[in-house]
Each structure stands twice: as C-alpha cells, then as structure tokens.
XYZ file of C-alpha atoms in Angstrom:
516
model
C 16.451 23.633 27.173
C 15.207 25.206 24.343
C 11.879 26.489 25.747
C 9.211 24.458 24.153
C 5.971 24.727 24.989
C 4.502 22.353 27.646
C 1.245 20.352 26.748
C -1.264 20.099 29.186
C -4.173 17.832 28.096
C -7.995 18.472 29.374
C -11.029 19.890 28.272
C -9.691 22.786 29.441
C -6.075 22.667 29.077
C -3.229 25.611 28.620
C 0.527 25.620 27.615
C 3.068 26.886 29.390
C 6.933 27.534 28.559
C 9.617 24.989 30.412
C 13.137 24.722 31.599
C 15.160 22.494 32.614
C 17.691 22.920 35.365
C 20.545 20.733 36.027
C 21.648 19.437 39.267
C 25.373 19.726 40.793
C 25.158 16.558 42.738
C 28.294 14.072 40.874
C 27.576 11.518 43.754
C 26.434 8.196 41.853
C 22.972 6.885 42.773
C 22.823 3.710 45.011
C 21.338 2.102 42.427
C 24.490 2.317 40.253
C 25.815 -1.165 39.987
C 24.868 -4.160 37.785
C 22.830 -2.606 35.249
C 20.282 -4.400 33.031
C 18.388 -3.269 29.908
C 14.798 -2.967 29.444
C 13.387 -6.080 27.878
C 10.238 -6.602 25.162
C 8.628 -4.071 22.364
C 8.093 -0.993 22.447
C 5.944 1.757 20.721
C 7.717 2.936 17.473
C 9.659 6.234 18.570
C 9.642 5.778 21.927
C 12.558 4.684 23.950
C 10.193 2.768 26.603
C 9.453 -0.426 26.358
C 5.112 -0.854 26.662
C 5.422 -2.784 30.008
C 6.922 0.735 30.885
C 4.532 3.000 29.431
C 0.895 1.394 28.874
C 1.006 -0.867 32.270
C -1.479 -3.384 30.829
C -1.172 -6.024 33.457
C 2.043 -5.182 34.756
C 3.799 -2.316 36.182
C 7.027 -3.092 34.451
C 10.112 -1.553 35.933
C 8.432 1.211 37.766
C 9.205 1.058 41.314
C 8.599 3.646 44.174
C 11.472 5.728 45.496
C 9.844 7.171 48.465
C 6.385 8.030 50.085
C 4.739 5.470 46.939
C 2.998 2.766 46.906
C 1.980 1.904 42.669
C -0.063 -0.939 42.035
C -1.826 -1.576 38.503
C -5.172 0.064 38.439
C -7.857 -1.857 36.003
C -10.467 0.553 36.810
C -9.025 3.394 34.839
C -6.830 4.376 31.730
C -5.803 6.892 29.180
C -5.710 4.047 26.462
C -6.212 0.369 26.404
C -7.371 -1.060 29.689
C -5.254 -0.454 32.628
C -2.510 2.578 33.870
C -0.226 3.102 36.711
C -1.495 4.185 40.516
C 0.525 6.003 42.469
C -1.345 6.043 46.746
C 1.322 8.442 48.763
C 1.028 6.876 51.879
C 1.654 10.510 53.890
C 0.516 13.761 52.454
C 3.517 15.684 50.854
C 5.696 14.681 47.676
C 5.729 11.027 46.207
C 8.361 9.468 43.905
C 8.712 6.681 41.251
C 11.034 5.754 38.777
C 11.962 3.261 36.196
C 14.532 1.753 38.896
C 14.404 -2.106 38.422
C 14.741 -4.387 40.858
C 17.028 -5.806 41.693
C 19.383 -3.864 39.128
C 19.314 -0.983 37.785
C 17.204 -0.431 34.676
C 19.494 1.188 32.263
C 18.379 2.786 28.835
C 21.126 3.982 25.437
C 20.304 7.300 24.116
C 20.064 7.365 20.492
C 23.924 8.566 19.199
C 23.369 12.627 18.386
C 20.618 12.819 20.663
C 20.769 15.476 23.607
C 17.592 16.695 23.908
C 14.596 14.705 24.993
C 10.772 14.556 25.531
C 9.885 13.498 28.754
C 5.922 13.249 29.324
C 3.092 11.110 30.550
C -1.041 11.383 31.132
C -1.921 12.000 34.761
C -5.561 11.639 36.419
C -5.331 13.301 39.674
C -7.690 14.362 42.570
C -8.921 17.160 42.965
C -8.312 18.935 46.370
C -10.015 22.418 47.720
C -7.260 24.655 47.913
C -4.445 22.383 47.265
C -2.527 21.970 43.870
C -1.107 18.472 42.390
C 2.389 18.812 41.257
C 4.734 16.832 38.555
C 8.086 17.059 37.775
C 10.522 14.670 35.524
C 13.916 13.835 36.275
C 16.492 11.874 34.230
C 19.808 10.221 35.766
C 22.650 10.737 33.288
C 25.261 8.491 32.748
C 28.747 8.130 30.158
C 31.804 6.596 29.460
C 33.060 7.692 32.693
C 30.333 6.740 34.736
C 27.619 8.764 36.548
C 27.331 12.276 35.256
C 24.523 14.732 37.102
C 20.779 14.662 37.622
C 18.753 16.672 34.689
C 15.887 17.697 36.560
C 12.787 18.923 34.419
C 10.684 22.341 35.886
C 7.858 21.477 38.495
C 4.496 21.991 37.467
C 1.060 22.376 38.145
C -1.586 19.853 37.141
C -4.881 20.916 36.597
C -7.465 21.180 38.786
C -9.812 18.627 36.971
C -10.061 14.785 37.188
C -9.794 14.110 33.459
C -7.053 12.814 32.176
C -4.596 15.551 31.403
C -1.063 15.627 29.346
C 2.052 16.976 31.449
C 4.989 17.483 29.210
C 9.056 18.526 29.729
C 11.788 19.010 27.315
C 14.948 17.847 29.147
C 18.414 18.314 27.332
C 21.056 15.778 28.682
C 24.693 17.095 29.057
C 27.296 16.201 26.599
C 28.746 12.626 26.797
C 25.094 11.775 28.066
C 25.035 8.078 26.491
C 22.295 6.152 28.855
C 19.971 7.149 31.959
C 19.687 4.901 35.108
C 16.830 5.319 37.387
C 15.003 7.013 34.457
C 12.845 8.800 34.175
C 11.647 9.502 37.297
C 8.319 11.043 38.319
C 8.453 13.356 41.014
C 4.317 14.457 42.409
C 4.156 16.995 45.248
C 1.376 18.651 46.933
C -0.030 14.857 47.669
C -2.747 14.704 50.593
C -2.168 11.390 52.761
C -4.121 8.738 50.842
C -3.945 10.704 47.471
C -3.937 8.227 44.459
C -2.651 9.870 41.231
C -2.903 7.911 37.538
C -0.437 7.493 35.261
C -0.631 6.108 31.835
C 1.168 6.393 28.376
C 4.655 7.952 29.369
C 6.902 9.069 26.684
C 10.780 9.278 26.573
C 11.685 10.277 22.892
C 13.872 12.316 20.612
C 12.666 15.462 21.098
C 11.299 16.594 17.315
C 7.816 17.190 15.345
C 6.555 14.280 15.965
C 6.812 10.352 17.979
C 6.811 8.697 14.348
C 8.267 10.102 11.444
C 7.767 8.274 8.234
C 6.137 7.818 4.845
C 3.584 6.062 2.630
C 6.197 4.350 -0.015
C 6.255 5.261 -4.179
C 3.592 3.000 -5.729
C 5.606 0.922 -8.534
C 8.937 1.784 -7.083
C 10.328 -1.780 -7.976
C 8.554 -1.774 -11.120
C 5.146 -3.933 -9.978
C 1.976 -3.473 -10.843
C 0.583 -1.996 -7.311
C 1.947 -1.031 -4.098
C 3.769 -3.566 -2.343
C 6.467 -4.023 0.728
C 9.719 -3.366 -2.062
C 7.984 -0.198 -2.854
C 8.446 0.922 0.681
C 11.706 -0.540 1.355
C 12.915 1.514 -2.099
C 11.271 4.766 -0.220
C 13.560 3.887 2.651
C 16.484 3.776 1.010
C 15.866 6.828 -0.525
C 14.412 9.244 1.764
C 14.165 7.018 5.039
C 14.788 6.343 7.899
C 11.253 5.801 7.657
C 8.973 4.604 10.872
C 5.604 4.286 9.705
C 3.671 3.078 5.865
C -0.346 3.568 5.394
C -1.943 0.458 3.729
C -5.430 0.555 2.455
C -7.588 -2.882 2.613
C -11.394 -3.008 1.551
C -13.479 -1.035 -0.848
C -11.913 -0.655 -4.014
C -8.495 -2.266 -2.797
C -7.643 -5.844 -1.684
C -9.745 -7.499 0.800
C -8.245 -7.637 4.497
C -6.212 -10.507 5.245
C -7.315 -13.532 6.408
C -4.130 -13.782 9.072
C -1.083 -11.328 9.801
C 1.164 -13.526 7.825
C -0.764 -13.823 4.515
C 1.074 -12.630 1.753
C -1.252 -10.195 0.876
C -1.038 -7.943 4.287
C 2.043 -5.929 2.815
C 3.336 -4.649 6.432
C 3.735 -8.386 7.509
C 6.184 -8.790 4.081
C 8.086 -5.309 5.089
C 8.554 -7.257 8.615
C 10.147 -9.866 6.511
C 12.161 -7.752 4.076
C 13.409 -5.668 6.978
C 14.985 -9.054 8.500
C 16.247 -9.995 5.405
C 17.753 -7.129 5.379
C 19.617 -7.403 8.028
C 17.314 -5.460 10.721
C 15.469 -6.266 13.370
C 11.994 -5.547 14.712
C 12.983 -2.325 16.374
C 13.052 -0.975 12.732
C 9.649 -2.152 11.836
C 7.640 0.982 10.721
C 4.381 1.526 12.151
C 2.069 0.546 10.268
C -1.691 2.724 9.524
C -4.173 0.003 8.470
C -7.046 1.860 6.610
C -10.279 -0.253 6.423
C -12.466 0.328 3.497
C -15.496 -1.792 4.846
C -16.668 -2.218 7.912
C -15.338 -5.353 9.054
C -16.367 -7.896 11.705
C -14.930 -8.503 15.048
C -14.458 -11.921 14.191
C -12.453 -10.949 10.445
C -9.987 -8.473 12.358
C -9.465 -11.081 14.957
C -8.509 -13.908 11.943
C -6.563 -10.847 10.811
C -4.552 -10.131 14.194
C -3.487 -13.845 14.021
C 0.258 -13.909 14.255
C 0.577 -10.515 14.770
C 3.855 -9.641 16.449
C 3.742 -7.815 19.550
C 7.058 -5.639 18.313
C 4.417 -4.529 15.101
C 2.937 -1.206 15.853
C -0.940 -1.135 14.222
C -2.897 2.148 14.038
C -6.509 1.073 12.360
C -8.260 3.426 10.874
C -12.078 3.008 9.632
C -13.040 4.800 6.293
C -10.195 7.367 6.137
C -11.422 11.089 4.972
C -14.969 10.028 5.842
C -15.992 13.937 4.870
C -15.182 13.379 1.728
C -17.478 10.162 1.116
C -20.418 10.197 -0.346
C -21.630 6.728 1.464
C -22.222 9.109 4.626
C -24.629 11.101 4.173
C -23.818 13.037 7.776
C -21.674 12.701 9.955
C -23.599 11.012 13.157
C -23.789 8.478 10.276
C -20.261 8.191 9.888
C -19.730 8.292 13.610
C -21.826 5.878 14.834
C -20.254 3.076 12.527
C -16.772 4.244 13.805
C -18.269 3.448 16.818
C -19.402 0.202 15.903
C -15.985 -0.737 14.081
C -13.702 0.507 17.106
C -15.837 -1.642 19.174
C -15.049 -4.458 16.732
C -10.922 -3.933 16.676
C -10.839 -3.450 20.697
C -12.628 -6.944 20.954
C -10.650 -8.526 18.273
C -7.099 -6.913 19.638
C -6.628 -8.838 23.031
C -4.141 -11.136 24.556
C -4.474 -15.274 25.264
C -4.417 -13.961 28.882
C -7.527 -11.196 28.039
C -5.375 -8.173 28.349
C -5.342 -5.452 26.050
C -2.344 -5.370 23.166
C -0.512 -2.086 23.503
C 1.046 -2.177 19.955
C -2.504 -1.883 18.405
C -4.744 1.456 18.308
C -7.644 2.600 16.799
C -7.588 6.346 15.015
C -9.603 8.789 13.239
C -8.315 9.825 10.151
C -9.758 13.140 8.641
C -9.615 15.192 5.204
C -8.470 18.887 6.109
C -9.245 19.367 2.487
C -13.105 19.722 3.969
C -12.800 22.067 6.109
C -12.914 25.489 4.598
C -16.615 27.401 4.067
C -16.560 27.009 0.262
C -19.401 25.355 -1.702
C -17.081 22.106 -2.016
C -16.818 21.464 1.478
C -18.917 19.189 2.681
C -17.854 19.057 6.566
C -17.461 22.522 6.997
C -16.332 23.878 9.997
C -19.629 21.348 11.634
C -17.031 19.231 13.423
C -19.911 16.378 12.833
C -17.206 13.789 11.146
C -15.191 13.671 14.660
C -16.070 10.588 16.708
C -15.548 11.004 20.192
C -12.646 10.362 22.436
C -13.876 7.153 24.118
C -13.570 5.793 20.734
C -10.298 6.582 19.190
C -6.716 6.953 20.676
C -5.645 8.985 17.550
C -6.826 12.139 15.177
C -4.844 11.581 12.367
C -5.616 13.764 9.145
C -4.623 14.455 5.564
C -3.347 17.550 4.430
C -2.294 18.803 1.220
C -0.611 22.325 -0.032
C -0.929 22.223 -3.813
C 0.709 25.609 -3.427
C 3.774 25.534 -1.611
C 4.985 28.991 -0.169
C 7.288 27.786 2.150
C 5.433 28.955 5.409
C 4.269 26.468 8.017
C 0.699 24.974 8.160
C -1.619 27.427 9.637
C 0.527 30.265 7.452
C -0.276 28.741 4.095
C -1.471 31.146 1.844
C -2.037 29.571 -1.789
C -5.091 28.683 -2.768
C -6.675 25.518 -5.288
C -7.965 26.398 -8.086
C -11.036 24.865 -7.713
C -11.800 25.878 -4.517
C -10.816 29.345 -4.011
C -12.608 30.664 -0.589
C -10.117 29.581 1.516
C -6.657 29.035 2.022
C -5.233 25.336 3.078
C -3.283 26.981 6.175
C -7.139 28.273 7.001
C -8.219 24.403 6.745
C -6.009 23.236 8.583
C -7.209 25.380 11.641
C -10.761 24.719 11.054
C -9.917 21.071 11.464
C -7.357 21.877 14.805
C -10.224 22.903 15.804
C -12.255 20.655 16.019
C -9.574 18.209 17.834
C -7.431 20.036 19.597
C -9.636 20.138 23.087
C -10.192 16.556 22.801
C -7.389 14.550 24.646
C -5.977 12.761 22.810
C -3.158 12.708 20.440
C -2.743 14.691 16.757
C -0.708 13.872 13.556
C -0.685 13.427 9.761
C -1.553 10.297 8.453
C -1.134 12.065 5.036
C 1.326 14.977 4.140
C 1.781 16.004 0.650
C 3.390 19.229 -1.182
C 3.050 20.161 -4.453
C 1.618 17.252 -5.730
C -0.385 18.397 -8.430
C 2.769 20.684 -9.822
C 6.644 20.328 -8.692
C 7.415 18.801 -5.567
C 10.928 19.305 -6.368
C 10.537 23.406 -5.713
C 12.721 25.183 -3.238
C 9.320 25.879 -1.223
C 8.253 22.329 -0.772
C 12.107 21.686 1.763
C 11.274 25.827 3.128
C 7.845 24.367 3.938
C 8.802 21.187 5.153
C 11.399 23.233 7.491
C 8.727 25.800 8.269
C 6.528 22.826 9.682
C 9.069 21.330 11.960
C 9.260 23.415 14.905
C 5.585 24.277 14.360
C 4.189 20.764 14.635
C 6.598 19.748 17.431
C 5.026 22.746 19.738
C 2.006 23.895 17.827
C 0.757 26.613 19.386
C -2.141 26.354 22.467
C -1.789 22.523 21.662
C -2.894 20.178 24.655
C -1.186 16.947 23.269
C 1.610 15.411 21.391
C 2.399 15.291 17.379
C 2.013 11.601 17.410
C 2.525 10.995 13.251
C 4.018 12.819 10.253
C 3.310 11.116 7.421
C 5.005 12.115 3.772
C 2.689 10.571 0.679
C 5.907 9.874 -1.299
C 3.865 8.650 -3.772
C 2.277 9.391 -7.557
C -0.579 7.948 -7.243
C -0.525 6.673 -10.883
C 0.114 10.194 -11.981
C 3.145 12.517 -12.900
C 5.059 13.733 -10.470
C 2.470 13.146 -7.799
C 3.742 14.276 -4.507
C 7.510 12.231 -5.439
C 10.927 14.457 -4.818
C 13.792 14.062 -6.063
C 16.275 16.715 -5.583
C 19.131 16.201 -2.624
C 17.864 19.150 -1.039
C 14.300 18.221 -0.389
C 15.419 14.609 0.600
C 17.991 15.699 3.093
C 15.722 18.026 5.272
C 13.237 15.364 5.505
C 15.927 13.249 6.837
C 16.719 15.857 9.281
C 13.876 15.581 10.381
C 13.638 12.659 10.928
C 16.734 12.120 12.771
C 16.508 15.023 14.719
C 17.654 14.759 18.662
C 18.787 11.046 17.420
C 15.430 10.253 16.123
C 14.505 7.891 13.394
C-alpha cells in the first residue's frame, strides 16, 4: 500500500490517507469451484464490465454475502439512469461482492499489476449519531490456488444524502494473478432497513488516470488531414493509447450520418485495430467534440451502429471560454444543457435503457482561467455547467515553458500573457470544478509545443504530473482521462516529441501497474 489519498465525493468532501491490510487467512473460500469470467463490454481502463459497474437494468454479477438485499434502483443514479441498491435486513454490517451464481466470477489481473484502485460512488441515508462505513476487499488467487484476502481500510461515509466517492488503493501479494468473489463491499453502521445506493464502480490499475491516451499526429500517414491511420501511427510510436479526440461541425467535417460512416474516424480506428490483430478491448475511448448544436435526431443517427464495446465521450463546443460566439457563460451553459439533453435522449438502447458506453463531458480551456487582460472567463466559473448536465469535467491545458514541475507548480509565463503562470490557471480552473461531484480529466495536454517538446524538462514534467494526477491534493473525485496532444497542428514541431527518453516516460505512465 502506497498511502495515496482517498477520494470522498460530495460538495463538502474531504480526503484522508489509506492503508491496506493483508489478512492471514489461507483457507479457500466456498466460492472457489468452477470459476467463469465476466461477459460484456467494459469502460476503457476498468477491469469491470458495464453490467458490474453501471447497473443499467441489471445487477450484473453482484450478489449479497450477508444481510444484503440487492435490487436495481431506477430512481437514483450517479451517472446514466440506474444504480445498485442494498437494503440491510437487520442493523449492523451488510456485504456484497462480484461472486456470481452458480459459479464464481474470475477477474484476471493485468501482467505487472500489483497496485489497484477500487472505488465507487455511494448514496447513504443520514442517521443522527450514527456513521455508515465502507470497506473494499479483494480475494487473491494465483497458479497455486487461493492466496489470501486483501482488505482495504474501513472508512466513514459523510453524513449526507449526496452522492460521494470512496476509494481505496490496494496492493495485492506477489503471485496474485486473478481475483474471485471480488471486489467485495462491506457496509457498516447500518440501521435495520437502511438503504445504500452504489454506482460507477471502479476496479483498475492504480495510475494517474483511468484512461490515458493521445490525439494522433496530423498527416503522419502522408494524407491531407487527420484520420484513423494517423492515430494508429501514433499508437505505434508512443502507445498503448486508450483515447483519441475528434472534431465535427463548425469548421470541421459534418457529424457523420451513422457510426459506420467512413467519415467517422473512431469507426475507422475500430476497423484498423481489428485488421491489425487487435480486439474491441483495444479500441480507444473517443472524445467527440461537437462544433455545432446538433439535434437529437442527428445524434441518434450518429449513434446508429455504435458497438456496445466502444466508449464515447460527447463534448459540446470544447474551450467555450475562448469562443467569441458565446457572449457570456450563461449563454454557453444554456446551450450545453440543451445539447446534453439531446445526447442523453439519443443514447438509449432498443429496450429504452441508457447506453452505458456514452458519456457527456464539458471541456474547458485552462488558459482562460487567469487574471490577465486576455482572460475572458477569469475565475468566475461562469462557463461551468451544472452537475446534472455533464458526467465529466475535462480541460485542455498547455505549458509553453515547461520547468519539469507538476501542474500547479508551473512557473513559466506565456509571452503574450505575462500576468499569471500556467500553474495558477490550472488551480483557478480546478477551484471551479473540484467541489462538484463528477470526475475530472485532461482532454488535451501539451508541453513546449511552440518551442521544443524534446527538451529534458518535458519528460521531467510528465513524470511530476504522473503522481500528482493520481492523487490531486484535496481531490474528491478520480482523474478520468489524461490525453496528450501529439500533433503539430500544421506547424513545426508542435507538441510532437521524438526522443526515446520522453517516449519511454509516457509509455511508463500508460503501463503503470499493468495499465494500458
């Protein structure tokens, strides 16, 4: 256990330090026989399939282990429509796990992985004078059979009915190649009949972000614009990449009329990955930036043919703070709310359930969050839509004078805007979104793009940002994405680094603890 901060997600959440204790029990649990694997697609970076994390009309493989009655709650959710609801039959402790019936569920751990993030969002009842606790654990197995249970620390949930995030960083023993009956969740301090909701469960290699990837280099394949071959070329250079970013509307190509339209770069990436011998598990999460306000019907057409295994993050008008089309934050937020509703109405299955692989995100420009004359948004937070309209808060952040330090400690200034440092702009944006209970991330990240991205300080700064993003001080939510802007944007050199040291640094970030 490394002692990384826990994340507690509410408007008034606080963070504490975690440790993980290893139990000494060596007797194989009763669920040891005839293990089977999970079925269905999974969120990029998550070891759990959607059915076991998002609960859209299903409880997946979760079963009650003691004093737990599990149901699918269609009235309360953190993301999308449903959540898991545990109702305690009697007062005290209630537990449930991914166990499966009649056979145990086996989840293989990635090669090289020993440290894992286990977390979920909870909605617990307020009980005067009583504290509800949560504890995660993993049942570890290897080639020789059952090893031991690894138990996280018991933590108190905040006494609020708001959704809040609880996370543990758990290190498994050497030789643990898979888990069974895991993850397990134990709730304590419950009154008889107490009902606790759980949603968006994360079981993933512990690293800076759940999804780590890059926008590919323009025209790397010798073409005239950005396409799937460019992403594949970039993936070969600095991968394994888990994300891509694409633009439609505005001054870009129109939104494709269906998912399988050849103008849809994400679809073309899918086809090239399969042709190269990969599988749908290797598809990157696609961030789709809409430059126009698209109708529900147009978005529904775009989703026609979207595979359940393809994760899509829909953004309306990235970097709105810099867009002269918006005269105020309120105008942007109003249009964002409209587009968010269009996306969510369009993203439904034939059975009427929310598509768990489609998300909505807001994408800011941190450059605008300073105090200088060129900063249109300042620290007013007026461009930040409410939590009801978005699943993630993303940002585009560039440091044009890298100093080798982490995001909040960048002390370089941009020549055209010398009033404040990039680090302070990052912190100003963070102050706008950090108390809102949704995950954060970087949809664009570039270093020394207008000078020399091959300077040693670039790889040093990546290395400094790695532990920082994994455990942002006072953070109350996980970092969902970290995407490098590996593109020249028609200039030279752009953000493209080619030296072996920086490539090795980025790849180490991607593959930490078996990630990637």
